[in-house]
mmCIF file of C-alpha atoms in Angstrom:
data_model
loop_
_atom_site.group_PDB
_atom_site.id
_atom_site.type_symbol
_atom_site.label_atom_id
_atom_site.label_comp_id
_atom_site.label_asym_id
_atom_site.label_seq_id
_atom_site.Cartn_x
_atom_site.Cartn_y
_atom_site.Cartn_z
ATOM 1 C CA MET A 1 68.808 143.466 111.787
ATOM 2 C CA PRO A 2 67.759 142.026 115.145
ATOM 3 C CA ALA A 3 69.841 142.589 118.255
ATOM 4 C CA LEU A 4 70.699 139.009 119.156
ATOM 5 C CA GLY A 5 72.488 139.795 122.391
ATOM 6 C CA ALA A 6 74.430 142.574 124.088
ATOM 7 C CA ASP A 7 77.643 141.534 122.343
ATOM 8 C CA MET A 8 76.265 141.870 118.801
ATOM 9 C CA ASP A 9 76.935 145.029 116.772
ATOM 10 C CA GLU A 10 76.309 143.696 113.265
ATOM 11 C CA GLY A 11 75.334 140.609 111.317
ATOM 12 C CA THR A 12 75.703 139.176 107.831
ATOM 13 C CA LEU A 13 72.610 138.173 105.878
ATOM 14 C CA ASP A 14 73.218 134.583 104.785
ATOM 15 C CA GLU A 15 69.920 133.666 103.168
ATOM 16 C CA TRP A 16 66.437 134.965 102.420
ATOM 17 C CA LEU A 17 63.693 132.381 102.863
ATOM 18 C CA VAL A 18 60.983 134.626 101.406
ATOM 19 C CA LYS A 19 60.627 136.839 98.341
ATOM 20 C CA PRO A 20 58.531 139.881 97.439
ATOM 21 C CA GLY A 21 54.891 138.916 97.172
ATOM 22 C CA ASP A 22 55.077 136.090 99.715
ATOM 23 C CA LYS A 23 52.588 136.137 102.569
ATOM 24 C CA VAL A 24 54.197 135.736 106.001
ATOM 25 C CA THR A 25 52.751 134.955 109.420
ATOM 26 C CA ARG A 26 53.795 135.757 112.939
ATOM 27 C CA GLY A 27 56.714 133.555 114.032
ATOM 28 C CA GLN A 28 57.608 132.432 110.507
ATOM 29 C CA ILE A 29 61.336 132.113 109.769
ATOM 30 C CA VAL A 30 62.113 134.558 106.963
ATOM 31 C CA ALA A 31 65.913 134.803 106.860
ATOM 32 C CA VAL A 32 69.193 133.430 108.186
ATOM 33 C CA VAL A 33 71.756 135.814 109.666
ATOM 34 C CA ASP A 34 75.349 134.899 110.486
ATOM 35 C CA THR A 35 76.781 136.304 113.730
ATOM 36 C CA THR A 36 80.032 135.630 115.538
ATOM 37 C CA LYS A 37 78.277 132.911 117.545
ATOM 38 C CA ALA A 38 75.870 131.167 115.199
ATOM 39 C CA ALA A 39 73.824 131.201 112.045
ATOM 40 C CA VAL A 40 70.531 132.491 113.449
ATOM 41 C CA GLU A 41 67.103 131.955 111.910
ATOM 42 C CA ILE A 42 65.253 135.286 111.925
ATOM 43 C CA GLU A 43 61.568 135.190 112.750
ATOM 44 C CA CYS A 44 58.989 137.723 111.602
ATOM 45 C CA TRP A 45 56.642 139.077 114.266
ATOM 46 C CA GLN A 46 54.009 140.653 112.027
ATOM 47 C CA GLU A 47 51.617 139.278 109.438
ATOM 48 C CA GLY A 48 51.534 140.665 105.937
ATOM 49 C CA THR A 49 52.929 140.417 102.432
ATOM 50 C CA VAL A 50 56.606 140.935 101.680
ATOM 51 C CA ASN A 51 57.021 144.233 99.846
ATOM 52 C CA GLU A 52 60.791 144.614 99.453
ATOM 53 C CA LEU A 53 63.957 142.857 100.567
ATOM 54 C CA LEU A 54 66.261 145.775 101.348
ATOM 55 C CA VAL A 55 69.479 143.958 102.219
ATOM 56 C CA PRO A 56 71.093 141.552 99.723
ATOM 57 C CA VAL A 57 72.519 138.172 100.688
ATOM 58 C CA GLY A 58 76.131 138.405 101.807
ATOM 59 C CA GLU A 59 75.949 141.964 103.086
ATOM 60 C CA THR A 60 76.966 142.858 106.650
ATOM 61 C CA VAL A 61 74.839 145.529 108.301
ATOM 62 C CA GLU A 62 74.528 147.103 111.739
ATOM 63 C CA VAL A 63 71.961 146.059 114.330
ATOM 64 C CA GLY A 64 68.773 148.050 113.724
ATOM 65 C CA THR A 65 69.127 148.183 109.952
ATOM 66 C CA VAL A 66 65.820 147.532 108.190
ATOM 67 C CA LEU A 67 66.012 144.192 106.371
ATOM 68 C CA ALA A 68 62.641 144.198 104.612
ATOM 69 C CA THR A 69 59.222 145.822 104.543
ATOM 70 C CA LEU A 70 55.770 144.253 104.732
ATOM 71 C CA LEU A 71 52.423 145.362 103.405
ATOM 72 C CA GLU A 72 49.204 145.092 105.344
ATOM 73 C CA ARG A 73 46.117 143.591 103.761
ATOM 74 C CA ASP A 74 44.896 145.605 100.738
ATOM 75 C CA GLU A 75 47.858 147.987 100.951
ATOM 76 C CA ALA A 76 49.459 148.946 97.650
ATOM 77 C CA ALA A 77 53.128 148.167 97.091
ATOM 78 C CA VAL A 78 55.462 151.077 97.755
ATOM 79 C CA LYS A 79 58.974 151.233 96.329
ATOM 80 C CA SER A 80 61.545 152.447 98.855
ATOM 81 C CA SER A 81 63.894 155.277 98.011
ATOM 82 C CA PRO A 82 67.626 154.546 97.779
ATOM 83 C CA ARG A 83 68.085 156.270 101.119
ATOM 84 C CA ARG A 84 65.464 153.989 102.703
ATOM 85 C CA ARG A 85 67.263 150.977 101.271
ATOM 86 C CA ARG A 86 70.372 151.887 103.240
ATOM 87 C CA HIS A 87 68.318 152.545 106.350
ATOM 88 C CA SER A 88 70.515 152.621 109.456
ATOM 89 C CA THR A 89 69.869 152.548 113.182
ATOM 90 C CA LYS A 90 70.074 156.326 113.279
ATOM 91 C CA ALA A 91 67.562 156.692 110.445
ATOM 92 C CA ALA A 92 65.227 154.205 112.112
ATOM 93 C CA ALA A 93 64.826 156.596 115.017
ATOM 94 C CA LYS A 94 62.905 159.076 112.830
ATOM 95 C CA PRO A 95 59.086 158.926 112.630
ATOM 96 C CA ALA A 96 57.763 157.147 109.549
ATOM 97 C CA ALA A 97 56.358 159.260 106.726
ATOM 98 C CA PRO A 98 52.584 159.023 106.202
ATOM 99 C CA ALA A 99 53.051 156.871 103.116
ATOM 100 C CA ASP A 100 54.974 154.353 105.185
ATOM 101 C CA ALA A 101 52.803 154.447 108.280
ATOM 102 C CA ALA A 102 51.254 151.050 107.633
ATOM 103 C CA THR A 103 54.452 149.377 106.525
ATOM 104 C CA ALA A 104 55.601 146.778 109.043
ATOM 105 C CA VAL A 105 59.358 146.657 109.481
ATOM 106 C CA ILE A 106 61.203 143.431 110.299
ATOM 107 C CA THR A 107 63.429 144.505 113.174
ATOM 108 C CA ALA A 108 64.244 143.335 116.678
ATOM 109 C CA SER A 109 63.300 146.363 118.744
ATOM 110 C CA SER A 110 60.792 149.162 118.681
ATOM 111 C CA VAL A 111 61.758 152.366 116.891
ATOM 112 C CA LEU A 112 62.758 155.142 119.261
ATOM 113 C CA GLN A 113 61.039 158.476 118.802
ATOM 114 C CA ARG A 114 63.650 160.540 120.697
ATOM 115 C CA ARG A 115 67.255 161.614 120.446
ATOM 116 C CA ARG A 116 69.938 159.092 121.299
ATOM 117 C CA TRP A 117 71.201 158.842 124.834
ATOM 118 C CA VAL A 118 74.896 159.228 125.572
ATOM 119 C CA SER A 119 76.255 158.569 129.060
ATOM 120 C CA PRO A 120 78.201 161.568 130.477
ATOM 121 C CA ALA A 121 81.345 159.455 130.817
ATOM 122 C CA ALA A 122 81.037 158.328 127.189
ATOM 123 C CA ARG A 123 80.570 161.945 126.050
ATOM 124 C CA ARG A 124 83.699 163.071 127.915
ATOM 125 C CA LEU A 125 85.709 160.166 126.501
ATOM 126 C CA ALA A 126 84.486 160.967 122.986
ATOM 127 C CA GLN A 127 85.732 164.548 123.357
ATOM 128 C CA THR A 128 89.104 163.303 124.603
ATOM 129 C CA LEU A 129 89.495 160.799 121.749
ATOM 130 C CA ALA A 130 88.000 163.154 119.109
ATOM 131 C CA VAL A 131 85.229 160.679 118.267
ATOM 132 C CA ASP A 132 82.139 161.968 116.453
ATOM 133 C CA LEU A 133 79.213 160.596 118.484
ATOM 134 C CA ASP A 134 76.934 160.762 115.438
ATOM 135 C CA THR A 135 79.012 157.972 113.900
ATOM 136 C CA VAL A 136 78.945 155.721 116.988
ATOM 137 C CA THR A 137 76.536 152.778 117.224
ATOM 138 C CA GLY A 138 75.081 152.611 120.740
ATOM 139 C CA THR A 139 74.870 149.177 122.373
ATOM 140 C CA GLY A 140 73.511 150.258 125.748
ATOM 141 C CA PRO A 141 69.856 150.169 126.836
ATOM 142 C CA GLN A 142 67.615 151.499 124.062
ATOM 143 C CA GLY A 143 70.646 152.213 121.900
ATOM 144 C CA ALA A 144 72.466 154.396 124.433
ATOM 145 C CA VAL A 145 76.114 155.117 123.646
ATOM 146 C CA THR A 146 78.412 153.701 126.342
ATOM 147 C CA ILE A 147 82.119 154.013 127.108
ATOM 148 C CA GLY A 148 82.725 150.704 125.360
ATOM 149 C CA ASP A 149 81.060 151.993 122.196
ATOM 150 C CA VAL A 150 83.320 155.056 122.138
ATOM 151 C CA GLU A 151 86.418 152.920 122.747
ATOM 152 C CA HIS A 152 85.362 150.616 119.906
ATOM 153 C CA ALA A 153 84.829 153.576 117.563
ATOM 154 C CA ALA A 154 88.213 155.064 118.474
ATOM 155 C CA ALA A 155 90.138 151.841 117.883
ATOM 156 C CA PRO A 156 92.130 151.771 114.619
ATOM 157 C CA LYS A 157 90.386 149.799 111.931
ATOM 158 C CA GLU A 158 91.774 147.807 109.053
ATOM 159 C CA PRO A 159 91.022 149.349 105.634
ATOM 160 C CA LEU A 160 88.058 147.680 104.002
ATOM 161 C CA GLN A 161 88.600 145.910 100.691
ATOM 162 C CA PRO A 162 85.819 146.211 98.111
ATOM 163 C CA ILE A 163 83.787 143.025 97.822
ATOM 164 C CA THR A 164 81.388 142.541 94.981
ATOM 165 C CA LYS A 165 80.212 139.058 95.932
ATOM 166 C CA PRO A 166 79.945 137.142 99.209
ATOM 167 C CA THR A 167 83.231 135.490 100.112
ATOM 168 C CA SER A 168 83.646 132.099 101.750
ATOM 169 C CA LYS A 169 82.228 131.661 105.223
ATOM 170 C CA PRO A 170 84.540 132.328 108.183
ATOM 171 C CA THR A 171 86.551 129.360 109.375
ATOM 172 C CA ALA A 172 86.089 127.817 112.801
ATOM 173 C CA VAL A 173 89.273 129.566 113.948
ATOM 174 C CA ASP A 174 88.040 132.948 112.663
ATOM 175 C CA ARG A 175 84.647 132.475 114.311
ATOM 176 C CA ALA A 176 86.202 131.444 117.637
ATOM 177 C CA ALA A 177 88.542 134.453 117.644
ATOM 178 C CA GLN A 178 85.736 136.879 116.854
ATOM 179 C CA MET A 179 83.496 135.231 119.443
ATOM 180 C CA ARG A 180 86.129 135.723 122.137
ATOM 181 C CA LYS A 181 86.291 139.427 121.250
ATOM 182 C CA SER A 182 82.505 139.741 121.373
ATOM 183 C CA ILE A 183 82.255 137.933 124.701
ATOM 184 C CA ALA A 184 85.062 140.044 126.157
ATOM 185 C CA ALA A 185 83.369 143.274 125.046
ATOM 186 C CA ALA A 186 79.966 142.279 126.472
ATOM 187 C CA MET A 187 81.370 141.031 129.778
ATOM 188 C CA SER A 188 83.587 144.104 130.163
ATOM 189 C CA ARG A 189 80.549 146.339 129.774
ATOM 190 C CA ALA A 190 78.578 144.182 132.210
ATOM 191 C CA LYS A 191 81.237 144.347 134.924
ATOM 192 C CA ARG A 192 81.714 148.064 134.355
ATOM 193 C CA GLU A 193 78.054 149.094 134.289
ATOM 194 C CA ILE A 194 76.186 146.531 136.433
ATOM 195 C CA PRO A 195 76.582 146.625 140.244
ATOM 196 C CA HIS A 196 76.861 142.877 140.809
ATOM 197 C CA TYR A 197 76.333 141.172 144.127
ATOM 198 C CA TYR A 198 76.951 137.476 144.736
ATOM 199 C CA LEU A 199 75.366 134.793 146.925
ATOM 200 C CA ALA A 200 75.952 131.051 147.272
ATOM 201 C CA ASP A 201 74.005 128.173 148.780
ATOM 202 C CA GLU A 202 74.753 124.468 149.089
ATOM 203 C CA ILE A 203 71.880 122.310 147.858
ATOM 204 C CA LEU A 204 71.567 118.642 148.822
ATOM 205 C CA LEU A 205 70.584 116.612 145.772
ATOM 206 C CA ASP A 206 69.872 113.249 147.370
ATOM 207 C CA SER A 207 66.083 113.652 147.194
ATOM 208 C CA SER A 208 66.184 114.843 143.596
ATOM 209 C CA MET A 209 68.625 112.172 142.423
ATOM 210 C CA THR A 210 66.713 109.336 144.115
ATOM 211 C CA TRP A 211 63.434 110.543 142.654
ATOM 212 C CA LEU A 212 64.977 111.007 139.197
ATOM 213 C CA THR A 213 66.606 107.546 139.241
ATOM 214 C CA THR A 214 63.296 105.902 140.117
ATOM 215 C CA ARG A 215 61.480 107.890 137.462
ATOM 216 C CA ASN A 216 64.029 107.133 134.721
ATOM 217 C CA ALA A 217 64.070 103.424 135.515
ATOM 218 C CA GLN A 218 60.526 103.170 134.181
ATOM 219 C CA ARG A 219 61.403 104.825 130.867
ATOM 220 C CA SER A 220 63.476 104.127 127.786
ATOM 221 C CA ILE A 221 66.856 105.811 127.367
ATOM 222 C CA ASP A 222 65.382 108.355 124.952
ATOM 223 C CA GLU A 223 62.714 109.349 127.493
ATOM 224 C CA ARG A 224 64.968 109.852 130.499
ATOM 225 C CA VAL A 225 65.410 113.228 132.122
ATOM 226 C CA LEU A 226 68.854 114.525 133.093
ATOM 227 C CA PRO A 227 69.502 116.443 136.330
ATOM 228 C CA ALA A 228 70.156 119.591 134.257
ATOM 229 C CA ALA A 229 66.483 119.729 133.273
ATOM 230 C CA LEU A 230 65.452 119.475 136.915
ATOM 231 C CA LEU A 231 67.760 122.363 137.833
ATOM 232 C CA LEU A 232 66.380 124.502 134.981
ATOM 233 C CA LYS A 233 62.801 123.844 136.065
ATOM 234 C CA ALA A 234 63.611 124.774 139.674
ATOM 235 C CA VAL A 235 65.165 128.062 138.561
ATOM 236 C CA GLY A 236 62.232 128.790 136.258
ATOM 237 C CA VAL A 237 59.619 128.227 138.969
ATOM 238 C CA ALA A 238 61.600 130.266 141.514
ATOM 239 C CA ALA A 239 62.040 133.106 138.988
ATOM 240 C CA GLN A 240 58.289 133.115 138.433
ATOM 241 C CA ARG A 241 57.806 133.636 142.169
ATOM 242 C CA PHE A 242 60.577 136.226 142.544
ATOM 243 C CA GLY A 243 59.978 138.459 139.556
ATOM 244 C CA GLU A 244 62.740 140.959 140.356
ATOM 245 C CA PHE A 245 65.265 138.410 139.061
ATOM 246 C CA ASN A 246 63.349 137.752 135.844
ATOM 247 C CA GLY A 247 63.453 140.735 133.526
ATOM 248 C CA PHE A 248 65.585 143.568 132.207
ATOM 249 C CA TRP A 249 67.241 146.801 133.295
ATOM 250 C CA ARG A 250 66.358 149.376 130.658
ATOM 251 C CA ASP A 251 66.019 153.154 130.655
ATOM 252 C CA ASP A 252 67.288 153.323 134.251
ATOM 253 C CA ALA A 253 64.461 151.119 135.499
ATOM 254 C CA PHE A 254 63.675 147.447 135.982
ATOM 255 C CA GLN A 255 61.205 145.968 133.510
ATOM 256 C CA PRO A 256 59.749 142.627 134.650
ATOM 257 C CA ALA A 257 59.336 139.992 131.953
ATOM 258 C CA THR A 258 55.934 138.532 131.165
ATOM 259 C CA GLY A 259 57.304 134.994 130.799
ATOM 260 C CA VAL A 260 60.202 133.008 132.196
ATOM 261 C CA HIS A 261 62.613 132.361 129.318
ATOM 262 C CA VAL A 262 65.744 130.788 130.750
ATOM 263 C CA GLY A 263 68.989 131.311 128.846
ATOM 264 C CA VAL A 264 71.120 128.170 128.949
ATOM 265 C CA GLY A 265 74.887 128.546 128.874
ATOM 266 C CA ILE A 266 76.184 126.108 126.238
ATOM 267 C CA SER A 267 79.888 125.612 125.561
ATOM 268 C CA LEU A 268 80.792 125.301 121.893
ATOM 269 C CA ARG A 269 83.275 122.995 120.256
ATOM 270 C CA GLY A 270 86.440 124.926 119.579
ATOM 271 C CA GLY A 271 85.774 127.390 122.389
ATOM 272 C CA GLY A 272 83.288 130.077 123.292
ATOM 273 C CA LEU A 273 79.724 129.812 124.478
ATOM 274 C CA VAL A 274 76.191 130.945 123.778
ATOM 275 C CA ALA A 275 73.185 131.265 126.078
ATOM 276 C CA PRO A 276 70.003 130.869 123.993
ATOM 277 C CA ALA A 277 66.627 130.720 125.715
ATOM 278 C CA ILE A 278 64.205 127.931 126.421
ATOM 279 C CA HIS A 279 60.831 129.648 126.534
ATOM 280 C CA ASP A 280 58.234 129.406 129.310
ATOM 281 C CA VAL A 281 60.362 127.076 131.443
ATOM 282 C CA ALA A 282 58.171 127.409 134.536
ATOM 283 C CA ASP A 283 55.102 126.190 132.629
ATOM 284 C CA LYS A 284 56.652 123.165 130.899
ATOM 285 C CA LYS A 285 56.594 119.578 132.043
ATOM 286 C CA LEU A 286 59.946 117.909 132.609
ATOM 287 C CA ASP A 287 59.702 115.696 129.528
ATOM 288 C CA GLU A 288 59.062 118.703 127.287
ATOM 289 C CA LEU A 289 61.818 120.676 128.986
ATOM 290 C CA MET A 290 64.301 117.833 128.516
ATOM 291 C CA HIS A 291 63.410 117.598 124.825
ATOM 292 C CA ASP A 292 63.858 121.343 124.376
ATOM 293 C CA LEU A 293 67.199 121.300 126.199
ATOM 294 C CA ALA A 294 68.598 118.443 124.106
ATOM 295 C CA ASP A 295 67.417 120.081 120.882
ATOM 296 C CA LEU A 296 68.885 123.446 121.891
ATOM 297 C CA VAL A 297 72.320 121.987 122.656
ATOM 298 C CA VAL A 298 72.467 120.172 119.300
ATOM 299 C CA ARG A 299 71.459 123.258 117.313
ATOM 300 C CA ALA A 300 73.744 125.582 119.280
ATOM 301 C CA ARG A 301 76.769 123.384 118.592
ATOM 302 C CA SER A 302 75.854 123.206 114.923
ATOM 303 C CA PHE A 303 75.529 127.026 114.860
ATOM 304 C CA SER A 304 71.827 126.943 114.022
ATOM 305 C CA LEU A 305 69.660 128.987 116.394
ATOM 306 C CA ARG A 306 66.547 131.173 116.109
ATOM 307 C CA SER A 307 66.398 134.904 116.688
ATOM 308 C CA SER A 308 63.819 134.598 119.493
ATOM 309 C CA GLU A 309 66.119 132.203 121.345
ATOM 310 C CA MET A 310 68.999 134.674 121.214
ATOM 311 C CA SER A 311 67.158 137.931 121.866
ATOM 312 C CA ASP A 312 64.771 137.306 124.759
ATOM 313 C CA PRO A 313 66.301 135.276 127.649
ATOM 314 C CA THR A 314 64.966 136.782 130.894
ATOM 315 C CA ILE A 315 67.431 135.051 133.239
ATOM 316 C CA THR A 316 70.432 132.803 132.539
ATOM 317 C CA VAL A 317 71.611 129.516 134.032
ATOM 318 C CA THR A 318 75.182 128.290 133.689
ATOM 319 C CA ASN A 319 75.716 124.674 134.656
ATOM 320 C CA LEU A 320 79.249 123.252 134.589
ATOM 321 C CA GLY A 321 78.007 119.677 134.933
ATOM 322 C CA ASP A 322 79.985 116.773 136.332
ATOM 323 C CA LYS A 323 83.256 117.869 134.667
ATOM 324 C CA GLY A 324 83.375 121.386 136.018
ATOM 325 C CA VAL A 325 84.540 122.956 139.264
ATOM 326 C CA ASP A 326 82.688 123.036 142.555
ATOM 327 C CA THR A 327 81.498 126.644 142.271
ATOM 328 C CA VAL A 328 80.902 129.114 139.440
ATOM 329 C CA PHE A 329 80.083 132.821 139.804
ATOM 330 C CA GLY A 330 78.658 134.150 136.552
ATOM 331 C CA VAL A 331 78.674 137.607 134.995
ATOM 332 C CA ILE A 332 75.239 139.035 134.270
ATOM 333 C CA TYR A 333 74.383 139.234 130.572
ATOM 334 C CA PRO A 334 72.791 142.681 129.980
ATOM 335 C CA PRO A 335 70.035 143.728 129.898
ATOM 336 C CA GLN A 336 69.201 140.783 132.190
ATOM 337 C CA VAL A 337 69.549 141.283 135.934
ATOM 338 C CA ALA A 338 70.529 137.828 137.209
ATOM 339 C CA ILE A 339 72.433 134.655 136.403
ATOM 340 C CA VAL A 340 72.296 131.401 138.386
ATOM 341 C CA GLY A 341 75.265 129.030 138.432
ATOM 342 C CA PHE A 342 75.520 125.366 139.360
ATOM 343 C CA GLY A 343 78.860 123.709 140.000
ATOM 344 C CA ARG A 344 79.813 120.053 139.900
ATOM 345 C CA PRO A 345 77.702 117.748 142.105
ATOM 346 C CA THR A 346 80.057 116.209 144.663
ATOM 347 C CA GLN A 347 79.862 113.783 147.535
ATOM 348 C CA ARG A 348 80.774 115.030 150.979
ATOM 349 C CA VAL A 349 80.397 114.077 154.620
ATOM 350 C CA ALA A 350 77.598 115.922 156.416
ATOM 351 C CA VAL A 351 76.127 115.932 159.902
ATOM 352 C CA MET A 352 72.389 115.310 159.593
ATOM 353 C CA ASP A 353 69.792 114.446 162.227
ATOM 354 C CA GLY A 354 72.509 113.891 164.791
ATOM 355 C CA GLY A 355 74.434 111.452 162.600
ATOM 356 C CA ILE A 356 77.077 111.463 159.898
ATOM 357 C CA ARG A 357 76.114 110.763 156.303
ATOM 358 C CA VAL A 358 77.673 110.902 152.866
ATOM 359 C CA VAL A 359 75.506 113.185 150.731
ATOM 360 C CA THR A 360 75.510 114.528 147.167
ATOM 361 C CA ALA A 361 75.504 118.296 147.067
ATOM 362 C CA VAL A 362 75.878 121.097 144.539
ATOM 363 C CA GLN A 363 76.907 124.717 145.024
ATOM 364 C CA ALA A 364 74.257 127.063 143.630
ATOM 365 C CA THR A 365 75.239 130.696 143.115
ATOM 366 C CA LEU A 366 73.444 133.881 142.207
ATOM 367 C CA ALA A 367 74.930 136.962 140.590
ATOM 368 C CA ALA A 368 72.311 139.709 140.618
ATOM 369 C CA ASP A 369 71.979 143.386 139.724
ATOM 370 C CA HIS A 370 71.813 145.514 142.883
ATOM 371 C CA ARG A 371 69.713 148.104 141.051
ATOM 372 C CA ALA A 372 66.887 145.575 140.685
ATOM 373 C CA SER A 373 67.147 143.571 143.923
ATOM 374 C CA ASP A 374 69.051 143.202 147.164
ATOM 375 C CA GLY A 375 70.786 140.418 149.044
ATOM 376 C CA HIS A 376 67.801 139.587 151.243
ATOM 377 C CA ARG A 377 65.588 138.849 148.252
ATOM 378 C CA GLY A 378 68.446 137.053 146.543
ATOM 379 C CA ALA A 379 68.819 134.756 149.546
ATOM 380 C CA LEU A 380 65.103 133.975 149.453
ATOM 381 C CA PHE A 381 65.351 133.270 145.717
ATOM 382 C CA LEU A 382 68.179 130.757 146.200
ATOM 383 C CA SER A 383 66.311 129.240 149.140
ATOM 384 C CA ALA A 384 63.261 128.731 146.911
ATOM 385 C CA ILE A 385 65.405 126.847 144.374
ATOM 386 C CA ASN A 386 66.732 124.687 147.211
ATOM 387 C CA ASP A 387 63.244 123.939 148.543
ATOM 388 C CA LEU A 388 61.971 122.960 145.103
ATOM 389 C CA LEU A 389 64.823 120.503 144.602
ATOM 390 C CA GLN A 390 63.958 118.849 147.923
ATOM 391 C CA GLN A 391 60.451 118.189 146.531
ATOM 392 C CA PRO A 392 61.188 117.168 142.925
ATOM 393 C CA ASP A 393 57.710 115.734 142.382
ATOM 394 C CA LEU A 394 56.433 119.344 142.414
ATOM 395 C CA LEU A 395 58.600 120.053 139.371
ATOM 396 C CA GLU A 396 57.043 117.222 137.345
ATOM 397 C CA LYS A 397 53.892 119.234 136.675
#
């Protein structure tokens, strides 16, 4: 079961799109998993032939549970033992037996060949609350057990009712309520464990808006680019230049990302939000970026996203648009190390070149992880975004 975000502990298998004996390729969608935020299409990242489907449709399993096994070319089919069929995150941490060495496992993260990490504070809390750490699912970096995990394990749980067949899908109200709990848990951990620092900069948008208006006037309505795409491209290019804001904090160290995959904060009908990624933002032309953004918003609001979009954003942008407030300060979504916010573009009076003008401006903010960067570099990062938006023709390429 892939980890589709820091606020995901488990998922429900909705549909298998392959069967034993099918050949699969890298990037092929093989299953659909239902989470509190969306029905996510799960991609396979190895080539091979499907050997076994280990989790039946309708079953809810923890993140890290093996969903299926693949066979390499010319490898004989191997039937898994009952214990392997109920493979958990804890079991996945053990080295594979020789007979299984060539079996590719569909999972979101690499298997850890070491004992689980437990933060000292979480260990002390577990002793106080009489929680068995062996039964706790870790949601921290590389599966580390955090304070939040112990608190979750100690909370009283409703008795489970036996279910022989999948029940009806959760209602919109149920999904929204569960989403709020998931968001609250993830953001609580982020504020507790990440040393945030915050910066803000006012960006004049007159150059960008004039350029964009002229550009859109020569195109049909379907081909026009919205200001949001221009802002995303500016962040993507700046993140490519300032790599300490584009990556992850894992194992007590910063790990820079190889590409710039910008998570886009999207509000959902009925409440809640998701932040799936648009991949390789810095390398895309504006037309392609606008198409990807429009497609992502439609699929997010219809609860249909892909696992790669949910699991690998390297930096997030939250944009409140023209109906929001002037300024937004985001909370970093772990294991990322930065989030950029844009408020509502507004008109204001400014003194420029010795005269008074009415200008359109937007407040850009940065919330960053002090373990990975400092305020000086953060200021330069925001300044780079500002400079790019003063030369929008550079973002066309």
